Tab-separated table of C-alpha atoms and ligand atoms in Angstrom:
chain	number	residue	atom	x	y	z
X	253	MET	CA	103.531	86.805	97.681
X	254	LEU	CA	107.295	86.271	96.990
X	255	GLY	CA	107.533	82.850	96.017
X	256	SER	CA	108.287	79.215	97.397
X	257	ARG	CA	109.518	79.268	100.943
X	258	ARG	CA	109.291	82.958	101.502
X	259	LEU	CA	106.594	84.790	103.286
X	260	PHE	CA	107.859	88.050	104.326
X	261	GLY	CA	109.075	91.082	102.496
X	262	THR	CA	110.659	94.364	103.575
X	263	ASN	CA	107.520	95.238	105.943
X	264	GLY	CA	106.015	91.994	106.784
X	265	ILE	CA	103.562	89.630	104.707
X	266	ARG	CA	101.814	91.390	101.757
X	267	GLY	CA	99.270	90.116	99.598
X	268	VAL	CA	95.897	90.731	97.888
X	269	VAL	CA	93.218	89.525	99.994
X	270	ASN	CA	91.436	86.246	99.382
X	271	LYS	CA	93.730	85.771	96.315
X	272	GLU	CA	97.664	85.851	97.810
X	273	LEU	CA	96.468	86.040	101.416
X	274	THR	CA	93.489	84.299	102.455
X	275	SER	CA	92.084	83.701	106.047
X	276	GLU	CA	93.242	79.658	105.968
X	277	MET	CA	96.661	80.961	105.484
X	278	THR	CA	96.699	83.815	108.185
X	279	ILE	CA	95.536	81.064	110.613
X	280	LYS	CA	98.615	78.977	109.705
X	281	ILE	CA	100.730	82.146	109.618
X	282	GLY	CA	99.194	82.634	113.192
X	283	ALA	CA	100.244	79.201	114.377
X	284	ALA	CA	103.503	79.297	112.821
X	285	THR	CA	104.056	82.725	114.607
X	286	GLY	CA	102.743	81.172	117.885
X	287	THR	CA	105.054	78.200	117.639
X	288	PHE	CA	107.793	80.733	117.329
X	289	PHE	CA	106.794	82.807	120.143
X	290	GLN	CA	106.652	79.091	122.373
X	291	ARG	CA	103.256	80.395	124.313
X	292	GLY	CA	103.992	83.916	124.967
X	293	THR	CA	101.777	86.879	125.050
X	294	LEU	CA	101.411	89.036	122.123
X	295	ILE	CA	99.264	91.981	121.325
X	296	VAL	CA	97.075	91.770	118.194
X	297	GLY	CA	95.935	95.031	116.506
X	298	PHE	CA	94.690	95.856	113.008
X	299	ASP	CA	94.270	98.834	110.271
X	300	ALA	CA	90.823	100.276	108.765
X	301	ARG	CA	91.169	98.154	105.686
X	302	THR	CA	87.923	95.753	105.133
X	303	SER	CA	89.713	92.674	105.365
X	304	SER	CA	91.450	93.647	108.682
X	305	PRO	CA	88.910	92.286	111.447
X	306	MET	CA	88.488	89.069	109.377
X	307	LEU	CA	92.588	88.465	109.103
X	308	ALA	CA	92.717	89.568	112.772
X	309	LYS	CA	90.289	86.562	113.798
X	310	ALA	CA	92.262	84.221	111.835
X	311	VAL	CA	95.538	85.306	113.200
X	312	ILE	CA	94.216	85.111	116.685
X	313	ALA	CA	92.738	81.655	116.165
X	314	GLY	CA	96.581	80.122	114.966
X	315	LEU	CA	98.135	82.090	117.771
X	316	ASN	CA	95.652	80.364	120.683
X	317	ALA	CA	95.833	77.129	119.115
X	318	THR	CA	99.328	77.150	119.718
X	319	GLY	CA	99.303	78.171	123.293
X	320	CYS	CA	99.921	81.913	122.603
X	321	ASN	CA	97.693	84.274	125.173
X	322	VAL	CA	96.380	87.117	122.944
X	323	LEU	CA	95.858	90.893	124.216
X	324	PHE	CA	93.534	92.360	121.437
X	325	ALA	CA	93.814	95.931	121.100
X	326	GLY	CA	91.507	96.462	118.179
X	327	MET	CA	91.931	98.813	115.369
X	328	ALA	CA	95.183	100.984	116.094
X	329	PRO	CA	98.000	103.060	114.465
X	330	THR	CA	100.705	100.516	114.256
X	331	PRO	CA	103.222	102.768	116.116
X	332	ALA	CA	100.309	103.005	118.996
X	333	LEU	CA	100.475	99.100	118.799
X	334	GLN	CA	104.299	98.858	118.593
X	335	TYR	CA	104.303	101.196	122.008
X	336	ALA	CA	101.785	98.963	123.443
X	337	VAL	CA	104.491	96.151	123.411
X	338	LYS	CA	106.761	98.160	125.445
X	339	ASN	CA	104.192	99.652	127.687
X	340	HIS	CA	102.702	96.351	128.902
X	341	LYS	CA	106.064	94.046	128.508
X	342	THR	CA	104.219	91.531	126.038
X	343	ASP	CA	106.501	88.865	123.890
X	344	GLY	CA	105.316	90.406	120.820
X	345	ALA	CA	102.597	91.700	118.650
X	346	VAL	CA	100.972	90.691	115.427
X	347	ILE	CA	99.750	93.665	113.332
X	348	ILE	CA	97.014	93.513	110.208
X	349	THR	CA	98.118	96.002	108.126
X	350	ALA	CA	99.188	96.621	104.648
X	351	SER	CA	100.301	100.257	105.881
X	352	HIS	CA	100.281	102.555	102.214
X	353	ASN	CA	99.362	99.700	99.693
X	354	PRO	CA	95.949	99.828	97.828
X	355	PRO	CA	92.859	98.943	99.495
X	356	GLU	CA	92.357	95.461	97.656
X	357	TYR	CA	95.654	94.412	100.253
X	358	ASN	CA	96.330	93.443	103.818
X	359	GLY	CA	99.447	92.095	105.321
X	360	ILE	CA	101.134	91.086	108.566
X	361	LYS	CA	104.069	92.532	110.889
X	362	VAL	CA	105.322	90.615	113.439
X	363	VAL	CA	106.785	92.370	116.209
X	364	TRP	CA	109.313	91.459	118.891
X	365	ASN	CA	109.465	92.620	122.323
X	366	ASP	CA	111.055	95.542	121.725
X	367	GLY	CA	108.448	96.904	119.429
X	368	ILE	CA	110.418	96.694	116.595
X	369	GLU	CA	109.872	94.139	113.859
X	370	LEU	CA	111.516	91.018	113.470
X	371	SER	CA	114.789	90.396	111.876
X	372	ARG	CA	115.251	88.651	108.653
X	373	GLU	CA	116.553	85.711	110.560
X	374	GLN	CA	113.584	85.697	112.776
X	375	GLU	CA	111.409	85.883	110.000
X	376	ILE	CA	113.358	82.653	108.494
X	377	GLU	CA	112.294	81.165	111.579
X	378	ILE	CA	108.606	81.368	111.175
X	379	GLU	CA	109.005	80.533	107.350
X	380	ASN	CA	110.448	77.422	107.976
X	381	ILE	CA	107.851	76.258	110.667
X	382	PHE	CA	105.112	77.247	107.887
X	383	PHE	CA	106.640	75.604	104.898
X	384	ASP	CA	108.051	72.421	106.844
X	385	GLU	CA	104.697	71.986	108.566
X	386	LYS	CA	106.647	72.027	112.279
X	387	VAL	CA	103.938	73.788	113.899
X	388	CYS	CA	103.286	72.872	117.696
X	389	TYR	CA	99.797	72.672	118.440
X	390	ALA	CA	98.665	73.099	122.132
X	391	GLU	CA	96.893	70.456	124.314
X	392	TRP	CA	93.183	70.993	124.544
X	393	ASN	CA	93.666	72.454	127.978
X	394	LYS	CA	96.613	74.763	127.247
X	395	ILE	CA	94.996	76.432	124.247
X	396	GLY	CA	95.773	80.258	124.563
X	397	SER	CA	93.080	82.822	126.101
X	398	THR	CA	92.125	86.279	124.331
X	399	ARG	CA	91.013	89.154	126.304
X	400	ASP	CA	90.592	92.681	125.091
X	401	LEU	CA	93.441	95.573	125.797
X	402	PRO	CA	91.638	98.776	126.118
X	403	GLY	CA	93.264	102.398	126.561
X	404	THR	CA	95.843	101.695	124.072
X	405	ILE	CA	95.427	104.972	122.000
X	406	ASP	CA	95.362	106.697	125.385
X	407	ASP	CA	98.318	105.558	126.621
X	408	TYR	CA	100.339	106.149	123.301
X	409	LYS	CA	99.356	109.961	123.260
X	410	GLU	CA	100.350	110.403	126.884
X	411	ALA	CA	103.613	108.687	125.979
X	412	ILE	CA	104.003	111.323	122.909
X	413	LYS	CA	103.280	114.269	125.138
X	414	ARG	CA	106.086	113.202	127.771
X	415	HIS	CA	108.489	114.213	124.699
X	416	VAL	CA	107.519	117.830	124.118
X	417	ASP	CA	107.177	121.005	125.821
X	418	VAL	CA	103.098	120.836	125.826
X	419	ALA	CA	102.330	124.072	127.893
X	420	GLY	CA	104.669	125.814	125.163
X	421	ILE	CA	102.924	124.314	122.100
X	422	VAL	CA	99.454	125.053	123.874
X	423	ASN	CA	99.857	128.458	123.962
X	424	LYS	CA	100.692	129.105	120.372
X	425	ASN	CA	97.067	127.857	119.279
X	426	TYR	CA	98.411	126.595	116.208
X	427	HIS	CA	95.987	125.355	113.593
X	428	ILE	CA	96.683	122.264	111.762
X	429	VAL	CA	95.235	120.404	108.972
X	430	VAL	CA	95.327	116.330	109.292
X	431	ASP	CA	94.825	114.354	106.264
X	432	THR	CA	94.441	110.763	107.748
X	433	ALA	CA	93.477	108.741	104.299
X	434	ASN	CA	90.843	107.255	105.926
X	435	SER	CA	92.641	105.103	108.019
X	436	VAL	CA	93.981	104.587	111.464
X	437	GLY	CA	95.475	108.005	111.389
X	438	SER	CA	92.300	109.744	112.557
X	439	LEU	CA	92.170	107.634	115.944
X	440	ALA	CA	95.091	109.234	117.432
X	441	ALA	CA	96.732	112.444	115.817
X	442	PRO	CA	93.774	114.611	115.664
X	443	HIS	CA	92.602	113.818	119.491
X	444	LEU	CA	96.520	114.444	120.443
X	445	LEU	CA	96.858	117.568	118.551
X	446	ARG	CA	93.303	118.912	119.948
X	447	GLU	CA	94.829	118.006	123.655
X	448	LEU	CA	97.679	120.269	122.327
X	449	GLY	CA	95.559	123.216	122.083
X	450	CYS	CA	95.521	123.260	118.571
X	451	LYS	CA	92.791	123.876	115.994
X	452	VAL	CA	92.236	120.542	113.982
X	453	THR	CA	90.697	120.911	110.493
X	454	THR	CA	90.362	116.777	109.273
X	455	ILE	CA	90.146	115.715	105.501
X	456	ASN	CA	89.745	112.139	104.872
X	457	ALA	CA	89.201	111.124	108.506
X	458	ASN	CA	85.693	108.828	108.454
X	459	ILE	CA	87.416	105.339	108.612
X	460	ASP	CA	86.588	103.915	105.341
X	461	GLY	CA	88.625	100.724	104.248
X	462	THR	CA	88.284	101.126	100.902
X	463	PHE	CA	90.412	104.670	101.086
X	464	PRO	CA	88.026	106.884	98.953
X	465	GLY	CA	90.026	110.150	99.798
X	466	ARG	CA	93.254	109.130	98.242
X	467	THR	CA	95.544	106.625	98.002
X	468	PRO	CA	97.273	105.720	101.613
X	469	GLU	CA	100.562	106.344	100.205
X	470	PRO	CA	101.521	110.085	101.214
X	471	ARG	CA	103.395	111.280	98.437
X	472	PRO	CA	103.125	115.221	97.536
X	473	GLU	CA	101.344	114.593	94.315
X	474	ASN	CA	98.512	112.601	96.267
X	475	LEU	CA	98.287	115.413	98.681
X	476	LYS	CA	97.167	118.297	96.611
X	477	ASP	CA	93.823	118.716	98.341
X	478	LEU	CA	95.692	118.760	101.832
X	479	ALA	CA	98.038	121.630	100.338
X	480	LEU	CA	94.881	123.493	99.117
X	481	THR	CA	93.078	123.224	102.489
X	482	VAL	CA	96.106	124.526	104.456
X	483	LYS	CA	95.893	127.588	102.107
X	484	ALA	CA	92.180	127.789	102.342
X	485	VAL	CA	91.685	127.958	105.961
X	486	ASP	CA	94.912	130.143	106.507
X	487	ALA	CA	96.460	127.151	108.544
X	488	ASP	CA	100.022	126.910	110.310
X	489	LEU	CA	100.735	123.385	108.838
X	490	GLY	CA	99.130	120.377	107.234
X	491	VAL	CA	100.199	116.667	107.798
X	492	ALA	CA	99.569	113.591	105.857
X	493	TYR	CA	99.647	110.104	107.275
X	494	ASP	CA	100.236	106.687	105.442
X	495	GLY	CA	97.710	103.795	105.902
X	496	ASP	CA	99.029	102.817	109.271
X	497	ALA	CA	100.056	106.253	110.563
X	498	ASP	CA	104.022	105.233	110.824
X	499	ARG	CA	104.849	107.954	108.084
X	500	SER	CA	104.210	111.593	107.941
X	501	ILE	CA	104.530	114.241	105.378
X	502	PHE	CA	104.323	117.848	106.177
X	503	VAL	CA	102.953	121.056	104.052
X	504	ASP	CA	103.948	124.444	105.124
X	505	GLU	CA	101.647	127.549	105.816
X	506	GLN	CA	102.307	128.677	102.071
X	507	GLY	CA	101.007	125.383	100.936
X	508	GLU	CA	104.078	123.475	99.983
X	509	THR	CA	104.549	120.105	100.387
X	510	HIS	CA	107.939	118.749	101.679
X	511	TRP	CA	109.937	115.253	101.152
X	512	GLY	CA	110.153	113.185	104.368
X	513	ASP	CA	113.974	113.994	104.458
X	514	LYS	CA	113.702	117.275	104.594
X	515	THR	CA	111.358	117.579	107.864
X	516	PHE	CA	113.625	114.775	109.101
X	517	ALA	CA	116.689	117.292	108.633
X	518	LEU	CA	114.502	119.932	110.827
X	519	VAL	CA	114.039	117.595	113.578
X	520	GLU	CA	117.672	116.178	113.207
X	521	LYS	CA	118.981	119.783	113.564
X	522	TYR	CA	117.091	120.749	116.953
X	523	PHE	CA	117.837	117.107	118.094
X	524	LEU	CA	121.540	117.897	117.643
X	525	LYS	CA	121.631	121.309	118.830
X	526	ASP	CA	120.643	119.458	122.278
X	527	ASN	CA	122.307	116.415	121.595
X	528	SER	CA	125.753	117.007	119.959
X	529	GLY	CA	128.069	114.225	119.148
X	530	GLU	CA	125.257	111.839	118.708
X	531	LYS	CA	124.734	109.291	115.744
X	532	ILE	CA	122.137	109.643	113.157
X	533	VAL	CA	120.604	106.375	111.040
X	534	THR	CA	119.330	107.169	107.865
X	535	PRO	CA	119.084	104.920	104.636
X	536	VAL	CA	121.221	105.565	101.502
X	537	SER	CA	118.378	106.961	99.562
X	538	SER	CA	117.985	109.967	102.240
X	539	SER	CA	119.360	113.428	100.794
X	540	THR	CA	122.836	114.948	101.484
X	541	LEU	CA	120.703	117.299	103.425
X	542	VAL	CA	120.827	115.243	106.600
X	543	LYS	CA	124.766	115.110	106.184
X	544	ASP	CA	125.424	118.700	105.767
X	545	ILE	CA	123.017	119.030	109.080
X	546	ALA	CA	125.217	116.627	110.693
X	547	ASP	CA	128.173	118.217	109.761
X	548	ALA	CA	127.131	121.509	111.067
X	549	TYR	CA	125.431	120.645	113.980
X	550	ASP	CA	128.348	118.120	115.170
X	551	GLY	CA	126.465	114.580	114.598
X	552	GLU	CA	127.643	111.470	112.618
X	553	ILE	CA	125.575	109.651	109.684
X	554	VAL	CA	125.303	105.882	109.914
X	555	TRP	CA	124.057	105.353	106.482
X	556	THR	CA	122.185	101.995	105.994
X	557	LYS	CA	120.380	100.321	103.800
X	558	VAL	CA	116.767	101.355	102.593
X	559	GLY	CA	114.166	99.706	104.843
X	560	SER	CA	112.585	101.183	108.164
X	561	VAL	CA	113.146	97.801	109.896
X	562	THR	CA	117.148	98.269	109.188
X	563	VAL	CA	117.095	101.959	110.423
X	564	SER	CA	115.197	100.524	113.719
X	565	GLN	CA	117.629	97.641	114.195
X	566	THR	CA	120.612	99.536	113.436
X	567	MET	CA	119.275	102.342	116.147
X	568	LYS	CA	118.982	99.663	118.504
X	569	LYS	CA	122.528	97.866	117.835
X	570	LEU	CA	124.395	101.534	117.896
X	571	ASN	CA	122.305	103.072	120.808
X	572	VAL	CA	121.096	105.795	118.514
X	573	LYS	CA	118.445	107.952	119.568
X	574	LEU	CA	117.200	109.142	115.928
X	575	GLY	CA	116.645	107.867	112.617
X	576	GLY	CA	114.853	108.968	109.310
X	577	GLU	CA	113.795	108.506	105.902
X	578	GLU	CA	113.078	110.482	102.701
X	579	ASN	CA	109.161	108.586	102.935
X	580	GLY	CA	108.554	110.076	106.021
X	581	GLY	CA	109.619	107.831	108.521
X	582	ILE	CA	111.047	109.548	111.657
X	583	PHE	CA	112.341	107.394	114.264
X	584	TYR	CA	112.656	109.120	117.896
X	585	GLY	CA	114.119	106.651	120.113
X	586	PRO	CA	113.547	108.359	123.409
X	587	HIS	CA	109.887	107.549	122.761
X	588	GLN	CA	110.610	104.412	120.478
X	589	SER	CA	112.978	103.329	118.070
X	590	VAL	CA	110.291	102.712	115.278
X	591	ARG	CA	108.905	105.338	113.035
X	592	ASP	CA	105.747	107.047	114.329
X	593	GLY	CA	104.048	109.758	112.734
X	594	THR	CA	102.209	110.955	115.589
X	595	MET	CA	105.187	111.582	117.423
X	596	ALA	CA	106.705	113.195	114.381
X	597	THR	CA	104.258	115.430	114.461
X	598	ALA	CA	104.485	116.670	117.591
X	599	LEU	CA	108.064	117.031	117.483
X	600	ILE	CA	107.467	119.552	114.398
X	601	LEU	CA	105.160	121.663	116.740
X	602	ASP	CA	107.499	121.165	119.700
X	603	ILE	CA	110.203	122.938	116.932
X	604	MET	CA	107.900	125.683	116.068
X	605	ALA	CA	106.738	126.689	119.057
X	606	LYS	CA	110.409	126.901	120.729
X	607	THR	CA	111.624	129.052	117.800
X	608	GLY	CA	108.434	130.962	117.237
X	609	GLU	CA	108.906	130.533	113.566
X	610	LYS	CA	106.593	129.483	110.661
X	611	LEU	CA	107.271	125.955	109.285
X	612	SER	CA	108.244	127.378	105.579
X	613	ARG	CA	110.793	129.630	106.998
X	614	LEU	CA	112.452	126.768	109.461
X	615	LEU	CA	112.568	124.369	106.399
X	616	GLY	CA	113.790	127.401	104.066
X	617	GLU	CA	116.639	127.676	106.224
X	618	LEU	CA	118.020	124.133	105.539
X	619	PRO	CA	120.691	123.746	102.665
X	620	LYS	CA	118.733	123.637	99.485
X	621	TYR	CA	118.964	120.755	97.078
X	622	PHE	CA	116.545	119.771	94.129
X	623	ILE	CA	115.302	116.005	93.920
X	624	GLU	CA	114.638	114.416	90.936
X	625	LYS	CA	113.619	110.636	90.735
X	626	GLY	CA	113.127	108.133	87.553
X	627	LYS	CA	113.051	104.350	86.960
X	628	VAL	CA	114.440	101.686	84.636
X	629	GLU	CA	112.637	98.673	83.799
X	630	CYS	CA	114.869	95.538	85.011
X	631	GLN	CA	113.529	91.602	84.964
X	632	ASN	CA	114.176	90.648	88.564
X	633	GLU	CA	116.673	88.063	87.074
X	634	LEU	CA	118.915	90.596	85.715
X	635	LYS	CA	118.835	92.985	88.918
X	636	GLU	CA	122.260	91.432	90.724
X	637	LYS	CA	124.291	90.900	87.375
X	638	ALA	CA	123.298	94.663	86.592
X	639	LEU	CA	124.467	96.007	89.795
X	640	LYS	CA	127.567	94.156	89.925
X	641	LYS	CA	128.550	95.543	86.363
X	642	LEU	CA	127.234	98.771	87.170
X	643	THR	CA	129.402	98.892	90.344
X	644	GLU	CA	132.637	97.782	88.080
X	645	GLN	CA	131.900	100.118	85.417
X	646	LEU	CA	131.800	102.982	87.710
X	647	SER	CA	134.455	102.043	90.323
X	648	GLY	CA	136.686	105.047	89.119
X	649	LEU	CA	133.714	107.333	91.004
X	650	ASN	CA	134.377	105.416	94.168
X	651	PRO	CA	130.818	104.284	94.461
X	652	SER	CA	128.832	103.083	97.711
X	653	THR	CA	127.442	99.955	97.753
X	654	ILE	CA	125.616	99.510	100.713
X	655	ASP	CA	122.449	99.480	98.582
X	656	GLY	CA	122.290	99.690	95.192
X	657	VAL	CA	124.986	102.148	93.735
X	658	LYS	CA	125.690	105.857	95.304
X	659	ILE	CA	127.759	108.035	93.889
X	660	TRP	CA	128.417	111.313	95.853
X	661	PHE	CA	130.327	113.962	93.708
X	662	GLU	CA	132.271	116.688	94.634
X	663	ASP	CA	129.894	119.358	93.378
X	664	LYS	CA	127.216	118.173	96.389
X	665	SER	CA	125.177	116.420	93.674
X	666	ALA	CA	124.779	112.362	94.036
X	667	ILE	CA	123.040	109.735	92.613
X	668	LEU	CA	121.536	106.424	93.613
X	669	MET	CA	120.328	103.546	91.333
X	670	ARG	CA	118.883	100.656	93.498
X	671	PRO	CA	116.879	97.742	92.317
X	672	SER	CA	113.250	97.628	94.024
X	673	GLY	CA	112.283	95.229	96.180
X	674	THR	CA	108.909	94.790	94.858
X	675	GLU	CA	108.969	95.834	91.215
X	676	PRO	CA	111.070	94.660	88.142
X	677	VAL	CA	112.623	98.094	88.132
X	678	TYR	CA	115.657	100.160	89.215
X	679	ARG	CA	114.772	103.252	90.956
X	680	LEU	CA	117.061	106.310	90.526
X	681	TYR	CA	117.082	108.928	93.121
X	682	ALA	CA	119.306	112.086	91.861
X	683	GLU	CA	120.075	115.517	93.668
X	684	ALA	CA	121.945	118.427	92.967
X	685	LYS	CA	122.466	122.432	93.937
X	686	THR	CA	120.006	123.084	90.553
X	687	GLU	CA	117.087	121.462	89.006
X	688	GLU	CA	119.008	120.967	85.944
X	689	LYS	CA	121.483	119.201	87.066
X	690	ALA	CA	119.540	116.661	89.043
X	691	MET	CA	117.620	116.118	85.711
X	692	GLN	CA	120.389	115.682	83.788
X	693	LEU	CA	121.815	112.957	86.301
X	694	VAL	CA	118.558	110.954	86.187
X	695	ARG	CA	118.742	110.915	82.244
X	696	GLU	CA	122.547	110.395	81.730
X	697	TYR	CA	122.560	107.568	84.699
X	698	GLY	CA	118.941	106.294	83.554
X	699	SER	CA	120.251	105.625	79.694
X	700	ARG	CA	123.678	104.293	80.907
X	701	LEU	CA	121.743	101.748	82.927
X	702	LYS	CA	119.259	101.168	80.361
X	703	ARG	CA	121.997	100.242	77.830
X	704	LEU	CA	123.709	98.220	80.539
X	705	ILE	CA	120.741	95.927	81.013
X	706	TYR	CA	120.178	95.476	77.244
X	707	SER	CA	123.803	94.245	77.225
X	708	LEU	CA	123.000	91.757	79.637
X	709	LYS	CA	120.086	90.504	77.637
X	710	SER	CA	121.876	89.615	74.640
J	194	MG	MG1	103.234	102.564	107.201
């Protein structure tokens, strides 16, 4: 939890269950949320964590107590629940999930009637109701009802199929390996892929809230089993999802795992070929690759702060159809303006089927960059001071301060230094045309930042 008078972090409320996030608290969060929605109708669903059914019941009790009606969708991927909000035209949703966090965590995402998580201003309204004891309980005869909402995942799969050439994909009989991290990805993606004519090999597909297979964060270093399986069964590609299946990371047929901004750039390329002149939304942590593709195919990049809600809100505000993140979030607006791992998988298959090319070839054709990441320790209370000083020091290099400090150099290398929202560290993302240069940037700017932070302490 985030200290006094703050419940929501960058992606909802998160905490260790029965310590930082208890059932009692969740009832009250439900009641504060219900007060905020003023007796609307909300969808409630949850991920595969051991604590999720318990917390879903608690949040429903709070919502009903304040007169909100609940449509209970049960266990489902986050994007399927977000789609259900649009599909059933409800006032919003409350989703019990801690996304990619370890199994002892859980969390609460609150979604508005457009399927997007609440803006920070809306979250503050809920926090004020919660901390100022402004919950507005209903009279005994105005208590909300709860009824089951079946068919959420079937509706979601059908919606995704409307955005790709189903017959074209079916014709190819692709073999795909799917790693769902023992979580809710198992409920949608393998089934959809079979409906798309794919032979599906699953790993970590049994639902198990202890996440025995791998951590639910899909980073290349956690996906060795997936990469090996793709090679071993001679599949056309592999895909891994995070704990609530809104992010996807892909492995090509040669067993190479790719960062999310690369697969996003591929989707962007084929999107811009059909939609030239469109804007593309992406956080400053994404690779220059995304800009290269926009330049080559007549698109325009809108850089934002890091965070999926910011990407969604910016897409909505500017009426943009495509967004993406380096961590594997792809936001396909014609379907919904939120990241969606299963939609992303269908889009990649669609591109493979239309071009007849293998994934390694499609990704190999993109401009090549070497990415290097690092971190520097920094106490939370020094973060802002360090940022100010750093921006001053680097003013000659024309830094961007959309989020942290980013410098784009003329040789197409770049460095981003950004305070973490959750840990006492600065994160460094460097990229360059050679591996040595990317490593050198992390070393050079890492030690520069370390010195600067040290000077602030004395
Ligand atoms: Mg997630």
